[in-house]
């Protein structure tokens, strides 16, 4: 790796999108020119792909069979659609298979056959090495300047690398422990790009914790709704985990983006409530009848014993305590019809006031980033600065939980790398 050479392409960030861009650039160079190009990936960490390693709890949920556009969020979703028209999820899976990542499915979710994030990173590393991608790890880019059609990238350690093209693929601002501290935003803003402030998504919710703290560590499968007054904003069936600060678990993470979008520094712009429906309507009807039967047959039992066999003990006690606001030591014979209705109503909609989300530090993806329409959806090139490209999470695109964010990172990276190879053939090929 030479500091003097002017590289055809410098990629800042060796994550999912940057590595995809490097490999697709080299593939296209080889196809078109019969030789590899000169591409350098600069990575802040001591090795590439740290976020991929953490993905999907180490299993790496690569993509999804349900690629409806509704799973993506941006100020301009139609722009995202245009990119996917050029590199769709099928092309992403073919790209992954070509570099040695065959897939398997669990429902709609797509995983590597190995179910191992580490093997995904290995496949990328080998593909980069074999296609002569130069790697500069432990290099934290600090500034990017452009003069005489050449980009100069200066690192924190003072080293400078020059390139004809630059891809900013340094991710968003979530999970900074993995290297992503939002550096791309400041460079893009300095080049004149509009950048939406980053917010966390796929993140835990902070709620009134008077109940959740007492149940911390316990889980429930239920139907979760996020409401503002009577308006349903999001709905998800799945596991909910009670925690010291509020609620977590897959169903909660999935609706967290909606909360984040309503969250300002001063607090929520509208009141939000999470409502947990613990049983379906048919089950609720039979529970109502069962409670009536228990009151007649077991009137001498205490309230905390009412839902034995229906709900786990601790959850049942907290639910009854909050529903009726009466001591758990009262006899169930004292319950009125109104009390029974209140209990059933709470089982149908156990409500938690939402106060906000946990911070970017805990999130799996970033809402916000660089305004997408200032980039070409055909090439990923900046419309403001020729030769400058961006892909992945640094752009204002975030996906739902379920493989959507990695699919976006791969697709946008593939498109950027491929486009530059087509472009540099005309300009810098010798
Ligand atoms: C815990 C966790 C689990 C996840 N699980 C999944 C999942 O299963 N499925 C899914 O689809 N998505 C998942 N995601 C989201 C997904 O991993 C990201 O959206 C995706 O990796 C983004 O790709 P990227 O290339 O844009 O950025 P990243 O993969 O974050 O890569 C950016 C790279 O740039 C480097 N960098 C940053 N600043 C600099 C700098 N100044 N100089 C040099 N290098 C720099 C970083 O160190 C990093 O390696 C998960 C995220 C997290 C945090």
PDB file of N, CA and C in Angstrom, residues 344-411:
ATOM      1  N   UNK A 344     -59.862  -8.393  32.265  1.00  0.00           N
ATOM      2  CA  UNK A 344     -59.848  -8.877  30.869  1.00  0.00           C
ATOM      3  C   UNK A 344     -59.382  -7.751  29.928  1.00  0.00           C
ATOM      4  N   UNK A 345     -59.839  -6.542  30.240  1.00  0.00           N
ATOM      5  CA  UNK A 345     -59.428  -5.388  29.416  1.00  0.00           C
ATOM      6  C   UNK A 345     -57.897  -5.192  29.482  1.00  0.00           C
ATOM      7  N   UNK A 346     -57.334  -5.421  30.650  1.00  0.00           N
ATOM      8  CA  UNK A 346     -55.876  -5.251  30.795  1.00  0.00           C
ATOM      9  C   UNK A 346     -55.124  -6.373  30.082  1.00  0.00           C
ATOM     10  N   UNK A 347     -55.690  -7.591  30.134  1.00  0.00           N
ATOM     11  CA  UNK A 347     -55.045  -8.692  29.396  1.00  0.00           C
ATOM     12  C   UNK A 347     -55.082  -8.414  27.897  1.00  0.00           C
ATOM     13  N   UNK A 348     -56.122  -7.657  27.491  1.00  0.00           N
ATOM     14  CA  UNK A 348     -56.295  -7.342  26.066  1.00  0.00           C
ATOM     15  C   UNK A 348     -55.407  -6.159  25.666  1.00  0.00           C
ATOM     16  N   UNK A 349     -55.165  -5.243  26.590  1.00  0.00           N
ATOM     17  CA  UNK A 349     -54.365  -4.046  26.264  1.00  0.00           C
ATOM     18  C   UNK A 349     -53.664  -3.568  27.531  1.00  0.00           C
ATOM     19  N   UNK A 350     -52.510  -4.178  27.818  1.00  0.00           N
ATOM     20  CA  UNK A 350     -51.720  -3.771  28.996  1.00  0.00           C
ATOM     21  C   UNK A 350     -50.860  -2.596  28.551  1.00  0.00           C
ATOM     22  N   UNK A 351     -51.119  -1.432  29.147  1.00  0.00           N
ATOM     23  CA  UNK A 351     -50.554  -0.200  28.582  1.00  0.00           C
ATOM     24  C   UNK A 351     -49.317   0.284  29.331  1.00  0.00           C
ATOM     25  N   UNK A 352     -48.367   0.797  28.542  1.00  0.00           N
ATOM     26  CA  UNK A 352     -47.117   1.356  29.086  1.00  0.00           C
ATOM     27  C   UNK A 352     -46.859   2.695  28.411  1.00  0.00           C
ATOM     28  N   UNK A 353     -46.707   3.716  29.209  1.00  0.00           N
ATOM     29  CA  UNK A 353     -46.439   5.039  28.640  1.00  0.00           C
ATOM     30  C   UNK A 353     -44.996   5.064  28.102  1.00  0.00           C
ATOM     31  N   UNK A 354     -44.850   5.475  26.837  1.00  0.00           N
ATOM     32  CA  UNK A 354     -43.512   5.529  26.224  1.00  0.00           C
ATOM     33  C   UNK A 354     -42.882   6.882  26.525  1.00  0.00           C
ATOM     34  N   UNK A 355     -41.638   6.848  26.996  1.00  0.00           N
ATOM     35  CA  UNK A 355     -40.938   8.109  27.287  1.00  0.00           C
ATOM     36  C   UNK A 355     -39.901   8.433  26.214  1.00  0.00           C
ATOM     37  N   UNK A 356     -39.487   7.436  25.443  1.00  0.00           N
ATOM     38  CA  UNK A 356     -38.490   7.666  24.388  1.00  0.00           C
ATOM     39  C   UNK A 356     -37.800   6.363  24.039  1.00  0.00           C
ATOM     40  N   UNK A 357     -36.609   6.485  23.466  1.00  0.00           N
ATOM     41  CA  UNK A 357     -35.841   5.286  23.104  1.00  0.00           C
ATOM     42  C   UNK A 357     -34.500   5.327  23.847  1.00  0.00           C
ATOM     43  N   UNK A 358     -33.823   4.203  23.889  1.00  0.00           N
ATOM     44  CA  UNK A 358     -32.426   4.223  24.349  1.00  0.00           C
ATOM     45  C   UNK A 358     -31.616   4.949  23.275  1.00  0.00           C
ATOM     46  N   UNK A 359     -30.384   5.289  23.584  1.00  0.00           N
ATOM     47  CA  UNK A 359     -29.606   6.158  22.689  1.00  0.00           C
ATOM     48  C   UNK A 359     -28.998   5.386  21.505  1.00  0.00           C
ATOM     49  N   UNK A 360     -28.371   6.147  20.609  1.00  0.00           N
ATOM     50  CA  UNK A 360     -27.710   5.573  19.423  1.00  0.00           C
ATOM     51  C   UNK A 360     -26.716   4.464  19.797  1.00  0.00           C
ATOM     52  N   UNK A 361     -26.126   4.623  20.955  1.00  0.00           N
ATOM     53  CA  UNK A 361     -25.152   3.639  21.417  1.00  0.00           C
ATOM     54  C   UNK A 361     -25.719   2.211  21.402  1.00  0.00           C
ATOM     55  N   UNK A 362     -27.030   2.110  21.676  1.00  0.00           N
ATOM     56  CA  UNK A 362     -27.645   0.788  21.820  1.00  0.00           C
ATOM     57  C   UNK A 362     -28.369   0.341  20.544  1.00  0.00           C
ATOM     58  N   UNK A 363     -28.401   1.215  19.531  1.00  0.00           N
ATOM     59  CA  UNK A 363     -29.249   0.953  18.356  1.00  0.00           C
ATOM     60  C   UNK A 363     -28.545   0.080  17.330  1.00  0.00           C
ATOM     61  N   UNK A 364     -29.354  -0.570  16.487  1.00  0.00           N
ATOM     62  CA  UNK A 364     -28.777  -1.398  15.412  1.00  0.00           C
ATOM     63  C   UNK A 364     -28.726  -0.658  14.088  1.00  0.00           C
ATOM     64  N   UNK A 365     -29.469   0.421  13.973  1.00  0.00           N
ATOM     65  CA  UNK A 365     -29.353   1.198  12.746  1.00  0.00           C
ATOM     66  C   UNK A 365     -29.669   2.670  13.020  1.00  0.00           C
ATOM     67  N   UNK A 366     -29.325   3.522  12.027  1.00  0.00           N
ATOM     68  CA  UNK A 366     -29.457   4.959  12.210  1.00  0.00           C
ATOM     69  C   UNK A 366     -30.539   5.506  11.287  1.00  0.00           C
ATOM     70  N   UNK A 367     -31.470   6.229  11.858  1.00  0.00           N
ATOM     71  CA  UNK A 367     -32.422   7.011  11.062  1.00  0.00           C
ATOM     72  C   UNK A 367     -31.687   8.308  10.714  1.00  0.00           C
ATOM     73  N   UNK A 368     -31.909   8.815   9.506  1.00  0.00           N
ATOM     74  CA  UNK A 368     -31.253  10.076   9.124  1.00  0.00           C
ATOM     75  C   UNK A 368     -29.966   9.807   8.358  1.00  0.00           C
ATOM     76  N   UNK A 369     -29.197  10.869   8.134  1.00  0.00           N
ATOM     77  CA  UNK A 369     -27.990  10.750   7.314  1.00  0.00           C
ATOM     78  C   UNK A 369     -28.104  11.658   6.105  1.00  0.00           C
ATOM     79  N   UNK A 370     -27.264  11.392   5.104  1.00  0.00           N
ATOM     80  CA  UNK A 370     -27.179  12.308   3.953  1.00  0.00           C
ATOM     81  C   UNK A 370     -28.406  12.188   3.052  1.00  0.00           C
ATOM     82  N   UNK A 371     -28.925  13.333   2.660  1.00  0.00           N
ATOM     83  CA  UNK A 371     -30.100  13.415   1.771  1.00  0.00           C
ATOM     84  C   UNK A 371     -29.816  12.631   0.479  1.00  0.00           C
ATOM     85  N   UNK A 372     -30.674  11.646   0.216  1.00  0.00           N
ATOM     86  CA  UNK A 372     -30.363  10.725  -0.884  1.00  0.00           C
ATOM     87  C   UNK A 372     -30.504  11.359  -2.263  1.00  0.00           C
ATOM     88  N   UNK A 373     -31.425  12.307  -2.410  1.00  0.00           N
ATOM     89  CA  UNK A 373     -31.662  12.831  -3.761  1.00  0.00           C
ATOM     90  C   UNK A 373     -30.497  13.703  -4.252  1.00  0.00           C
ATOM     91  N   UNK A 374     -29.557  13.991  -3.359  1.00  0.00           N
ATOM     92  CA  UNK A 374     -28.352  14.713  -3.801  1.00  0.00           C
ATOM     93  C   UNK A 374     -27.303  13.760  -4.376  1.00  0.00           C
ATOM     94  N   UNK A 375     -27.682  12.467  -4.466  1.00  0.00           N
ATOM     95  CA  UNK A 375     -26.818  11.458  -5.091  1.00  0.00           C
ATOM     96  C   UNK A 375     -27.594  10.832  -6.251  1.00  0.00           C
ATOM     97  N   UNK A 376     -26.873  10.398  -7.274  1.00  0.00           N
ATOM     98  CA  UNK A 376     -27.532   9.733  -8.392  1.00  0.00           C
ATOM     99  C   UNK A 376     -27.971   8.338  -7.947  1.00  0.00           C
ATOM    100  N   UNK A 377     -29.242   7.997  -8.193  1.00  0.00           N
ATOM    101  CA  UNK A 377     -29.703   6.653  -7.831  1.00  0.00           C
ATOM    102  C   UNK A 377     -29.240   5.632  -8.872  1.00  0.00           C
ATOM    103  N   UNK A 378     -28.590   6.098  -9.936  1.00  0.00           N
ATOM    104  CA  UNK A 378     -28.073   5.164 -10.947  1.00  0.00           C
ATOM    105  C   UNK A 378     -26.627   4.787 -10.678  1.00  0.00           C
ATOM    106  N   UNK A 379     -25.907   5.695  -9.965  1.00  0.00           N
ATOM    107  CA  UNK A 379     -24.466   5.435  -9.757  1.00  0.00           C
ATOM    108  C   UNK A 379     -24.016   5.601  -8.305  1.00  0.00           C
ATOM    109  N   UNK A 380     -24.812   6.255  -7.480  1.00  0.00           N
ATOM    110  CA  UNK A 380     -24.470   6.625  -6.095  1.00  0.00           C
ATOM    111  C   UNK A 380     -23.474   7.791  -6.042  1.00  0.00           C
ATOM    112  N   UNK A 381     -23.259   8.453  -7.153  1.00  0.00           N
ATOM    113  CA  UNK A 381     -22.314   9.584  -7.156  1.00  0.00           C
ATOM    114  C   UNK A 381     -23.010  10.854  -6.663  1.00  0.00           C
ATOM    115  N   UNK A 382     -22.248  11.660  -5.946  1.00  0.00           N
ATOM    116  CA  UNK A 382     -22.779  12.940  -5.481  1.00  0.00           C
ATOM    117  C   UNK A 382     -23.098  13.828  -6.686  1.00  0.00           C
ATOM    118  N   UNK A 383     -24.248  14.516  -6.604  1.00  0.00           N
ATOM    119  CA  UNK A 383     -24.582  15.454  -7.684  1.00  0.00           C
ATOM    120  C   UNK A 383     -23.870  16.785  -7.453  1.00  0.00           C
ATOM    121  N   UNK A 384     -23.280  16.945  -6.253  1.00  0.00           N
ATOM    122  CA  UNK A 384     -22.618  18.207  -5.925  1.00  0.00           C
ATOM    123  C   UNK A 384     -21.108  18.132  -6.153  1.00  0.00           C
ATOM    124  N   UNK A 385     -20.534  16.947  -5.922  1.00  0.00           N
ATOM    125  CA  UNK A 385     -19.070  16.807  -6.007  1.00  0.00           C
ATOM    126  C   UNK A 385     -18.739  15.610  -6.899  1.00  0.00           C
ATOM    127  N   UNK A 386     -18.373  15.860  -8.164  1.00  0.00           N
ATOM    128  CA  UNK A 386     -18.048  14.734  -9.040  1.00  0.00           C
ATOM    129  C   UNK A 386     -16.924  13.881  -8.448  1.00  0.00           C
ATOM    130  N   UNK A 387     -17.089  12.570  -8.577  1.00  0.00           N
ATOM    131  CA  UNK A 387     -16.045  11.666  -8.077  1.00  0.00           C
ATOM    132  C   UNK A 387     -16.281  11.206  -6.646  1.00  0.00           C
ATOM    133  N   UNK A 388     -17.218  11.871  -5.962  1.00  0.00           N
ATOM    134  CA  UNK A 388     -17.517  11.501  -4.567  1.00  0.00           C
ATOM    135  C   UNK A 388     -18.780  10.633  -4.545  1.00  0.00           C
ATOM    136  N   UNK A 389     -18.693   9.520  -3.858  1.00  0.00           N
ATOM    137  CA  UNK A 389     -19.816   8.573  -3.789  1.00  0.00           C
ATOM    138  C   UNK A 389     -20.121   8.271  -2.324  1.00  0.00           C
ATOM    139  N   UNK A 390     -21.329   7.790  -2.066  1.00  0.00           N
ATOM    140  CA  UNK A 390     -21.666   7.324  -0.708  1.00  0.00           C
ATOM    141  C   UNK A 390     -22.572   6.107  -0.821  1.00  0.00           C
ATOM    142  N   UNK A 391     -22.487   5.218   0.137  1.00  0.00           N
ATOM    143  CA  UNK A 391     -23.374   4.050   0.148  1.00  0.00           C
ATOM    144  C   UNK A 391     -23.547   3.562   1.584  1.00  0.00           C
ATOM    145  N   UNK A 392     -24.552   2.744   1.784  1.00  0.00           N
ATOM    146  CA  UNK A 392     -24.800   2.156   3.098  1.00  0.00           C
ATOM    147  C   UNK A 392     -25.526   3.095   4.044  1.00  0.00           C
ATOM    148  N   UNK A 393     -25.236   2.903   5.322  1.00  0.00           N
ATOM    149  CA  UNK A 393     -26.019   3.555   6.379  1.00  0.00           C
ATOM    150  C   UNK A 393     -25.748   5.054   6.509  1.00  0.00           C
ATOM    151  N   UNK A 394     -24.659   5.544   5.920  1.00  0.00           N
ATOM    152  CA  UNK A 394     -24.369   6.982   5.996  1.00  0.00           C
ATOM    153  C   UNK A 394     -25.451   7.800   5.275  1.00  0.00           C
ATOM    154  N   UNK A 395     -26.173   7.142   4.356  1.00  0.00           N
ATOM    155  CA  UNK A 395     -27.251   7.822   3.634  1.00  0.00           C
ATOM    156  C   UNK A 395     -28.546   7.754   4.454  1.00  0.00           C
ATOM    157  N   UNK A 396     -29.469   8.625   4.102  1.00  0.00           N
ATOM    158  CA  UNK A 396     -30.741   8.696   4.822  1.00  0.00           C
ATOM    159  C   UNK A 396     -31.662   7.540   4.407  1.00  0.00           C
ATOM    160  N   UNK A 397     -31.256   6.325   4.769  1.00  0.00           N
ATOM    161  CA  UNK A 397     -32.045   5.119   4.481  1.00  0.00           C
ATOM    162  C   UNK A 397     -31.908   4.204   5.692  1.00  0.00           C
ATOM    163  N   UNK A 398     -33.029   3.788   6.253  1.00  0.00           N
ATOM    164  CA  UNK A 398     -32.945   2.750   7.289  1.00  0.00           C
ATOM    165  C   UNK A 398     -34.026   1.719   7.048  1.00  0.00           C
ATOM    166  N   UNK A 399     -33.690   0.487   7.379  1.00  0.00           N
ATOM    167  CA  UNK A 399     -34.622  -0.605   7.142  1.00  0.00           C
ATOM    168  C   UNK A 399     -35.130  -1.181   8.446  1.00  0.00           C
ATOM    169  N   UNK A 400     -36.214  -1.951   8.333  1.00  0.00           N
ATOM    170  CA  UNK A 400     -36.739  -2.664   9.506  1.00  0.00           C
ATOM    171  C   UNK A 400     -35.747  -3.737   9.917  1.00  0.00           C
ATOM    172  N   UNK A 401     -35.999  -4.302  11.090  1.00  0.00           N
ATOM    173  CA  UNK A 401     -35.236  -5.442  11.570  1.00  0.00           C
ATOM    174  C   UNK A 401     -35.602  -6.644  10.682  1.00  0.00           C
ATOM    175  N   UNK A 402     -34.628  -7.442  10.261  1.00  0.00           N
ATOM    176  CA  UNK A 402     -34.963  -8.611   9.437  1.00  0.00           C
ATOM    177  C   UNK A 402     -34.064  -8.765   8.221  1.00  0.00           C
ATOM    178  N   UNK A 403     -32.890  -8.166   8.243  1.00  0.00           N
ATOM    179  CA  UNK A 403     -31.965  -8.305   7.112  1.00  0.00           C
ATOM    180  C   UNK A 403     -32.017  -7.142   6.139  1.00  0.00           C
ATOM    181  N   UNK A 404     -32.887  -6.174   6.412  1.00  0.00           N
ATOM    182  CA  UNK A 404     -33.089  -5.070   5.456  1.00  0.00           C
ATOM    183  C   UNK A 404     -31.904  -4.103   5.418  1.00  0.00           C
ATOM    184  N   UNK A 405     -31.245  -3.902   6.550  1.00  0.00           N
ATOM    185  CA  UNK A 405     -30.146  -2.929   6.561  1.00  0.00           C
ATOM    186  C   UNK A 405     -28.909  -3.475   5.859  1.00  0.00           C
ATOM    187  N   UNK A 406     -28.626  -4.742   6.079  1.00  0.00           N
ATOM    188  CA  UNK A 406     -27.487  -5.315   5.358  1.00  0.00           C
ATOM    189  C   UNK A 406     -27.775  -5.374   3.864  1.00  0.00           C
ATOM    190  N   UNK A 407     -29.015  -5.720   3.500  1.00  0.00           N
ATOM    191  CA  UNK A 407     -29.345  -5.771   2.059  1.00  0.00           C
ATOM    192  C   UNK A 407     -29.103  -4.407   1.427  1.00  0.00           C
ATOM    193  N   UNK A 408     -29.513  -3.351   2.142  1.00  0.00           N
ATOM    194  CA  UNK A 408     -29.295  -2.004   1.621  1.00  0.00           C
ATOM    195  C   UNK A 408     -27.790  -1.708   1.503  1.00  0.00           C
ATOM    196  N   UNK A 409     -27.033  -2.079   2.522  1.00  0.00           N
ATOM    197  CA  UNK A 409     -25.589  -1.818   2.505  1.00  0.00           C
ATOM    198  C   UNK A 409     -24.938  -2.552   1.324  1.00  0.00           C
ATOM    199  N   UNK A 410     -25.280  -3.845   1.147  1.00  0.00           N
ATOM    200  CA  UNK A 410     -24.684  -4.609   0.045  1.00  0.00           C
ATOM    201  C   UNK A 410     -25.088  -3.998  -1.312  1.00  0.00           C
ATOM    202  N   UNK A 411     -26.398  -3.763  -1.479  1.00  0.00           N
ATOM    203  CA  UNK A 411     -26.900  -3.308  -2.791  1.00  0.00           C
ATOM    204  C   UNK A 411     -26.298  -1.960  -3.174  1.00  0.00           C
TER     205      UNK A 411
END
